[in-house]
Short mmCIF file of C-alpha atoms in Angstrom, two decimals:
data_model
loop_
_atom_site.label_atom_id
_atom_site.label_comp_id
_atom_site.label_asym_id
_atom_site.label_seq_id
_atom_site.Cartn_x
_atom_site.Cartn_y
_atom_site.Cartn_z
CA MET A 258 88.21 134.19 42.60
CA ILE A 259 85.63 132.18 40.77
CA ASP A 260 83.46 129.75 42.62
CA VAL A 261 81.34 127.20 40.69
CA VAL A 262 78.43 125.92 42.75
CA GLU A 263 75.70 123.38 41.65
CA ALA A 264 72.19 125.01 41.34
CA LYS A 265 69.83 122.76 43.60
CA THR A 266 67.36 125.19 45.42
CA ARG A 267 64.79 127.05 44.00
CA ARG A 268 66.40 130.39 44.47
CA GLU A 269 69.62 129.08 42.92
CA MET A 270 67.63 127.86 39.86
CA GLU A 271 65.95 131.47 39.74
CA ASP A 272 69.43 132.56 39.38
CA PHE A 273 70.25 130.21 36.53
CA ILE A 274 67.21 131.46 34.62
CA ARG A 275 67.49 135.26 35.30
CA PHE A 276 70.91 135.42 34.43
CA PRO A 277 70.77 135.82 31.02
CA PHE A 278 68.62 138.62 31.32
CA ASP A 279 71.39 140.61 33.03
CA LEU A 280 73.93 139.59 30.54
CA TYR A 281 72.01 140.54 27.50
CA ARG A 282 70.41 143.58 28.84
CA GLY A 283 69.94 146.27 26.33
CA ASP A 284 70.49 143.68 23.29
CA PRO A 285 67.60 144.29 20.83
CA PHE A 286 68.01 140.54 19.64
CA PHE A 287 67.51 138.62 22.90
CA SER A 288 64.62 136.64 22.41
CA PRO A 289 64.05 134.94 25.91
CA GLU A 290 61.34 132.35 26.39
CA LEU A 291 58.82 132.99 28.99
CA VAL A 292 60.29 132.42 32.55
CA ARG A 293 57.34 130.16 33.32
CA ASP A 294 58.18 128.01 30.48
CA GLN A 295 61.83 127.88 31.25
CA LYS A 296 61.18 126.69 34.91
CA GLU A 297 59.02 123.89 33.36
CA HIS A 298 61.66 122.91 31.20
CA PHE A 299 64.18 122.60 33.65
CA SER A 300 62.08 120.56 35.77
CA PRO A 301 61.20 116.84 35.98
CA ALA A 302 58.08 117.86 34.13
CA ASN A 303 60.40 117.72 31.15
CA PRO A 304 60.26 113.99 29.95
CA PHE A 305 64.05 114.36 28.97
CA PHE A 306 65.05 114.08 32.47
CA ARG A 307 63.51 110.33 32.45
CA ASN A 308 66.49 109.24 30.27
CA ALA A 309 69.33 111.74 31.31
CA ASP A 310 71.34 113.03 34.48
CA VAL A 311 71.39 116.85 34.37
CA ARG A 312 73.15 119.08 36.85
CA PHE A 313 73.19 122.79 36.80
CA PHE A 314 76.17 125.01 37.79
CA LEU A 315 76.41 128.75 38.60
CA ALA A 316 79.75 130.50 38.62
CA ARG A 317 80.10 133.17 41.20
CA ARG A 318 82.41 136.08 41.64
CA GLY A 319 82.23 137.93 44.75
CA GLY A 320 78.81 136.90 45.31
CA SER A 321 77.30 137.79 42.21
CA THR A 322 76.61 135.41 39.38
CA ALA A 323 79.18 135.67 36.64
CA GLY A 324 77.91 132.68 34.45
CA ARG A 325 75.95 129.37 33.94
CA VAL A 326 75.99 125.93 32.36
CA ALA A 327 74.48 122.59 32.55
CA SER A 328 76.11 118.95 32.42
CA VAL A 329 74.23 116.44 30.63
CA VAL A 330 74.64 112.78 30.60
CA ASN A 331 72.04 111.51 27.99
CA ARG A 332 71.64 107.67 28.37
CA LEU A 333 69.88 107.35 25.10
CA HIS A 334 72.81 108.97 23.20
CA ILE A 335 75.27 106.39 24.71
CA SER A 336 73.20 103.55 23.99
CA ARG A 337 72.41 104.38 20.30
CA HIS A 338 75.96 105.71 19.26
CA GLY A 339 78.18 103.65 21.34
CA GLU A 340 80.34 106.50 22.43
CA HIS A 341 80.78 107.89 26.04
CA ALA A 342 80.28 111.61 25.18
CA GLY A 343 78.50 114.00 27.60
CA PHE A 344 77.44 117.40 26.72
CA PHE A 345 77.36 120.83 28.21
CA GLY A 346 74.36 123.22 27.50
CA PHE A 347 72.84 126.43 28.45
CA PHE A 348 76.15 128.15 28.74
CA GLU A 349 76.15 131.93 29.40
CA SER A 350 79.17 133.95 30.58
CA GLY A 351 80.63 137.41 30.06
CA ASP A 352 83.79 137.70 27.78
CA ASP A 353 85.98 136.30 30.41
CA PRO A 354 87.99 133.22 29.89
CA ASP A 355 88.54 132.36 33.61
CA VAL A 356 84.69 132.17 34.11
CA ALA A 357 84.37 130.06 31.01
CA ASP A 358 87.23 127.75 31.94
CA ALA A 359 85.81 127.21 35.42
CA LEU A 360 82.10 126.44 34.22
CA LEU A 361 83.36 124.00 31.47
CA ASN A 362 85.91 122.35 33.82
CA ALA A 363 83.00 121.83 36.13
CA VAL A 364 81.17 120.02 33.81
CA ALA A 365 84.16 117.93 32.70
CA GLU A 366 84.75 116.99 36.20
CA ASP A 367 81.03 115.97 36.57
CA LEU A 368 81.24 114.03 33.19
CA ARG A 369 84.34 112.33 33.91
CA ALA A 370 82.73 111.07 37.32
CA ALA A 371 79.91 109.42 35.13
CA GLY A 372 82.39 107.57 32.98
CA MET A 373 82.31 109.90 29.99
CA LYS A 374 85.47 110.17 27.67
CA LEU A 375 84.45 113.22 25.65
CA MET A 376 82.71 116.49 26.33
CA ARG A 377 80.44 118.09 23.54
CA GLY A 378 78.30 121.02 23.18
CA PRO A 379 76.15 123.16 23.50
CA MET A 380 73.24 120.89 23.68
CA ASN A 381 70.09 122.41 25.01
CA PHE A 382 69.49 119.50 25.74
CA SER A 383 69.90 117.50 22.72
CA THR A 384 70.00 117.52 18.78
CA ASN A 385 66.06 117.56 19.08
CA GLU A 386 66.32 120.94 20.39
CA GLN A 387 68.41 124.14 20.25
CA CYS A 388 72.13 123.17 19.84
CA GLY A 389 75.27 124.93 18.82
CA PHE A 390 76.79 128.28 19.32
CA LEU A 391 76.18 131.12 16.73
CA VAL A 392 79.37 131.92 15.02
CA GLU A 393 78.28 133.61 11.86
CA GLY A 394 75.37 136.18 11.25
CA PHE A 395 75.23 138.45 14.18
CA ASP A 396 73.38 141.14 12.13
CA SER A 397 69.90 139.83 12.24
CA PRO A 398 67.71 138.50 15.26
CA PRO A 399 67.23 134.72 16.04
CA MET A 400 64.15 133.00 14.79
CA LEU A 401 61.91 130.90 16.93
CA MET A 402 63.95 128.02 18.87
CA THR A 403 67.30 129.05 17.41
CA PRO A 404 70.37 129.88 19.41
CA TYR A 405 71.50 133.24 20.05
CA ASN A 406 74.85 134.39 21.95
CA PRO A 407 77.40 137.05 21.96
CA PRO A 408 80.07 136.91 19.08
CA TYR A 409 83.08 136.13 21.93
CA TYR A 410 81.54 132.66 22.46
CA ALA A 411 83.40 130.99 19.78
CA SER A 412 86.79 132.52 20.99
CA LEU A 413 86.17 131.68 24.65
CA MET A 414 85.56 127.77 23.43
CA GLN A 415 89.01 127.77 21.79
CA GLN A 416 90.69 129.50 24.51
CA CYS A 417 89.38 126.54 26.81
CA GLY A 418 90.44 123.87 24.55
CA MET A 419 87.36 123.08 22.66
CA THR A 420 87.50 122.40 18.99
CA LYS A 421 85.08 122.04 16.05
CA ALA A 422 82.67 119.08 16.10
CA LYS A 423 80.19 119.89 13.54
CA ASP A 424 78.60 123.24 11.94
CA LEU A 425 74.84 123.54 11.46
CA LEU A 426 73.47 126.05 8.88
CA ALA A 427 70.65 128.33 8.56
CA PHE A 428 69.56 129.50 4.94
CA ILE A 429 67.20 132.47 4.28
CA LEU A 430 64.65 132.89 1.49
CA ASP A 431 62.30 135.37 0.18
CA VAL A 432 58.76 133.13 -0.03
CA PRO A 433 58.74 132.83 -3.49
CA GLU A 434 55.87 133.89 -5.68
CA GLU A 435 56.50 130.60 -7.67
CA LEU A 436 58.97 127.79 -7.29
CA PRO A 437 61.50 127.02 -10.12
CA GLU A 438 59.99 124.87 -12.95
CA LYS A 439 62.23 121.97 -12.01
CA VAL A 440 60.89 121.91 -8.54
CA ARG A 441 57.27 122.16 -10.01
CA ARG A 442 58.02 119.22 -12.41
CA VAL A 443 59.42 116.98 -9.73
CA ALA A 444 56.40 117.75 -7.59
CA ARG A 445 53.98 116.90 -10.37
CA LEU A 446 55.83 113.53 -10.85
CA ALA A 447 55.17 112.66 -6.96
CA GLU A 448 51.59 113.69 -7.52
CA ARG A 449 51.18 111.06 -10.27
CA ARG A 450 52.77 108.35 -8.28
CA GLY A 451 50.06 108.90 -5.76
CA VAL A 452 51.56 110.94 -3.07
CA ARG A 453 48.90 113.27 -1.61
CA ILE A 454 49.57 116.23 0.91
CA ARG A 455 47.33 117.19 3.68
CA ARG A 456 47.07 119.55 6.56
CA ILE A 457 47.45 118.46 10.26
CA ASP A 458 44.13 117.97 11.88
CA LYS A 459 44.41 119.61 15.45
CA LYS A 460 41.47 117.92 16.68
CA ARG A 461 43.37 114.54 16.05
CA PHE A 462 46.60 116.06 17.42
CA LYS A 463 47.88 112.92 19.18
CA GLU A 464 47.31 110.82 16.17
CA GLU A 465 49.17 113.42 14.23
CA LEU A 466 51.97 113.41 16.53
CA ARG A 467 52.37 109.60 16.02
CA ALA A 468 52.46 110.16 12.20
CA PHE A 469 55.00 112.76 12.76
CA LYS A 470 57.16 110.45 15.07
CA GLU A 471 56.87 107.71 12.49
CA VAL A 472 58.40 109.99 9.79
CA TYR A 473 60.90 111.81 11.84
CA ASN A 474 62.63 108.79 13.67
CA GLU A 475 63.09 107.19 10.28
CA ALA A 476 63.86 110.05 8.23
CA TRP A 477 66.76 111.56 10.59
CA ASN A 478 67.86 108.05 11.61
CA SER A 479 71.25 108.28 9.84
CA ASN A 480 71.90 112.09 10.81
CA TRP A 481 74.97 113.13 12.91
CA GLY A 482 74.04 113.04 16.50
CA PHE A 483 70.47 112.02 16.08
CA ILE A 484 68.43 110.51 18.87
CA PRO A 485 64.90 109.27 18.41
CA MET A 486 62.29 110.96 20.18
CA THR A 487 60.44 109.02 22.70
CA ASP A 488 56.61 109.00 23.14
CA ASP A 489 56.79 111.33 26.05
CA GLU A 490 59.25 113.86 24.43
CA LEU A 491 57.08 114.04 21.45
CA GLU A 492 53.87 114.73 23.44
CA TYR A 493 55.84 117.40 25.58
CA MET A 494 57.32 118.99 22.33
CA GLY A 495 53.63 118.88 20.75
CA LYS A 496 52.19 120.71 23.76
CA ARG A 497 54.48 123.65 23.24
CA LEU A 498 54.02 123.66 19.48
CA LYS A 499 50.40 123.00 19.12
CA PRO A 500 49.23 126.72 19.80
CA ILE A 501 51.49 128.21 17.17
CA ALA A 502 51.56 125.48 14.44
CA PRO A 503 49.29 126.78 11.39
CA PRO A 504 47.66 123.76 10.27
CA GLU A 505 47.90 125.20 6.59
CA MET A 506 51.66 125.11 6.88
CA THR A 507 52.10 121.79 8.84
CA LEU A 508 51.65 119.23 6.34
CA ILE A 509 51.91 115.47 6.07
CA ALA A 510 52.62 113.65 2.93
CA GLU A 511 50.80 110.26 2.25
CA LYS A 512 51.15 107.38 -0.10
CA ASP A 513 47.95 105.16 0.23
CA GLY A 514 47.36 106.59 3.38
CA VAL A 515 50.52 105.97 5.05
CA PRO A 516 52.88 108.84 6.25
CA VAL A 517 55.95 109.30 4.02
CA GLY A 518 56.91 112.82 4.77
CA PHE A 519 56.41 115.83 7.20
CA LEU A 520 56.88 119.75 6.90
CA GLY A 521 56.28 122.29 9.52
CA LEU A 522 56.59 126.18 8.75
CA LEU A 523 56.25 127.98 11.98
CA PRO A 524 55.64 131.64 12.43
CA ASP A 525 58.53 133.36 13.89
CA PHE A 526 57.26 134.01 17.54
CA ASN A 527 60.43 135.38 18.49
CA LEU A 528 59.34 138.89 17.54
CA VAL A 529 56.67 138.27 20.10
CA LEU A 530 59.04 136.91 22.82
CA ARG A 531 61.38 139.91 22.48
CA LYS A 532 58.41 142.24 23.45
CA MET A 533 57.43 140.14 26.44
CA ARG A 534 60.98 139.91 27.85
CA GLY A 535 60.09 136.64 29.62
CA ARG A 536 57.32 137.86 31.58
CA LEU A 537 53.52 136.92 31.46
CA ASN A 538 51.12 139.61 32.77
CA PRO A 539 48.54 141.88 31.51
CA VAL A 540 50.92 144.21 29.83
CA SER A 541 52.94 141.44 27.99
CA ILE A 542 49.82 139.55 27.28
CA ILE A 543 48.62 142.82 25.37
CA LYS A 544 51.78 143.24 23.37
CA ALA A 545 51.68 139.60 22.57
CA LEU A 546 48.17 139.98 20.81
CA TYR A 547 49.43 143.08 18.99
CA TYR A 548 52.65 141.89 17.82
CA GLN A 549 51.71 138.51 16.81
CA ARG A 550 49.95 140.23 13.90
CA LYS A 551 52.99 141.79 12.82
CA ILE A 552 55.06 138.38 12.32
CA THR A 553 56.13 138.06 8.52
CA ASP A 554 58.89 135.74 8.97
CA LEU A 555 58.60 131.97 9.17
CA ARG A 556 61.16 129.08 10.10
CA LEU A 557 60.88 125.82 8.52
CA LEU A 558 61.47 123.87 11.67
CA LEU A 559 60.43 120.27 10.52
CA LEU A 560 61.18 118.46 7.40
CA GLY A 561 61.58 114.92 6.84
CA VAL A 562 61.11 112.21 4.21
CA LYS A 563 61.32 108.37 4.80
CA SER A 564 64.29 107.15 3.10
CA ALA A 565 62.29 104.81 0.63
CA TYR A 566 60.86 107.92 -0.81
CA ARG A 567 63.58 110.36 -1.10
CA HIS A 568 64.44 111.68 -4.87
CA ARG A 569 60.98 111.14 -5.79
CA GLY A 570 59.56 114.46 -5.45
CA VAL A 571 58.04 114.23 -1.90
CA ASP A 572 59.72 117.11 -0.56
CA ALA A 573 59.22 119.36 -3.82
CA LEU A 574 55.58 118.58 -3.50
CA MET A 575 55.44 119.62 0.29
CA PHE A 576 57.30 122.78 -0.26
CA THR A 577 55.00 123.59 -3.14
CA GLU A 578 52.21 123.18 -0.93
CA GLY A 579 53.64 124.87 2.11
CA PHE A 580 54.88 128.00 0.17
CA LYS A 581 51.34 128.38 -1.53
CA ALA A 582 50.07 128.92 1.89
CA ALA A 583 52.95 131.01 3.13
CA ARG A 584 52.77 133.47 0.46
CA ARG A 585 49.34 134.85 1.56
CA ARG A 586 50.81 136.45 4.52
CA TYR A 587 54.52 135.87 5.03
CA ARG A 588 57.68 137.62 3.43
CA ARG A 589 60.70 135.56 4.21
CA VAL A 590 61.49 131.88 5.42
CA GLU A 591 64.49 130.59 7.41
CA LEU A 592 65.53 127.00 6.41
CA SER A 593 67.24 125.46 9.41
CA TRP A 594 69.20 123.77 10.83
CA ILE A 595 70.89 121.90 8.34
CA LEU A 596 74.11 119.84 8.73
CA GLU A 597 77.09 121.56 6.90
CA ASP A 598 77.70 118.17 5.00
CA ASN A 599 73.93 117.52 4.03
CA GLU A 600 74.47 118.20 0.48
CA PRO A 601 71.30 116.86 -1.22
CA VAL A 602 69.19 119.18 1.11
CA ILE A 603 71.45 122.18 0.61
CA ARG A 604 71.39 121.74 -3.23
CA LEU A 605 67.54 121.44 -3.06
CA ILE A 606 67.19 124.61 -0.94
CA GLU A 607 69.57 126.63 -2.81
CA MET A 608 67.59 125.66 -5.91
CA PHE A 609 64.88 127.94 -4.21
CA GLY A 610 67.17 131.02 -4.32
CA SER A 611 67.95 130.77 -0.59
CA ARG A 612 71.33 131.96 0.58
CA LEU A 613 73.40 130.95 3.83
CA TYR A 614 73.02 133.45 6.33
CA LYS A 615 73.86 131.93 9.89
CA ARG A 616 75.98 129.19 11.08
CA TYR A 617 76.09 127.32 14.34
CA ARG A 618 78.94 125.44 15.80
CA ILE A 619 79.22 122.39 18.07
CA PHE A 620 82.50 122.07 20.07
CA GLU A 621 84.01 119.00 21.83
CA ARG A 622 87.23 118.35 23.70
CA PRO A 623 88.43 115.06 25.22
CA LEU A 624 88.06 114.40 28.82
#
């Protein structure tokens, strides 16, 4: 007998956060965020909750937790896209179709009660954060702020009547000693047109965030599932990323002093998180200080160019400067995530010699 209950109390939310630690016990690729940070992320301190209705559910069997999921009604998505789509997120379960079905049915019932006509996910909480289940690329650990799950999740979704909505791609690339001549030629053209690249200034971080928002919300405007970031969400994200964002690899492209592009290469701190195992204590802090010096991988987390400046070499110029800084220390870079049908970006990064190495899938079903 499987019971699904809404997690409302502090103890129930503790169970919600702790369940993955049991599910992934012994898995060397499990890279949990600090429990402290997860508690904040699932609380009203997260500005996402100001524009969304979120409920958390636990599946119980015989008094033990057997799975978890969240139900999300994102009012900004509804107003922007005009579709009554609700979302599920933070799904975790053993390889048990009954548990998965019970969890998704609980979300479906909650979304129907809110007037939703479609259930889509996983979204943790939106396309501005982690989304999709890993369906290809289980032979290497996840990089910073990317999903990780057991291989059987895709099968569970299919057994629960979910179908593919969209695939998201991740490419891997050895940091090149030199970019191809075609890329360098296009980058020089952008320079001759007056485009300049500069590092972010962490002393003026709030102003830099505004520059990023200006580029991000315009550059991603036509992307599938995109929702503009609010000022509060931007500040919240910036607070989390500021300590780990190297200024020499977090770049703004400007034309006549106006931001037109943004690129952010972040060290893969998942190596550190795997050693900390969600804990923040003297021992884990010592581990963090030790292992952060051993990070050799990067993730291209942020990339955008305003539409009026596309196909003018702005992205090539940012890559040129970013990789110039990266090759001093780092070995590989993951380029993710990229929509499966974003052919211009895929062509560009394949020009660097990158290869597809992970695939994430978003599922949906009518309600």
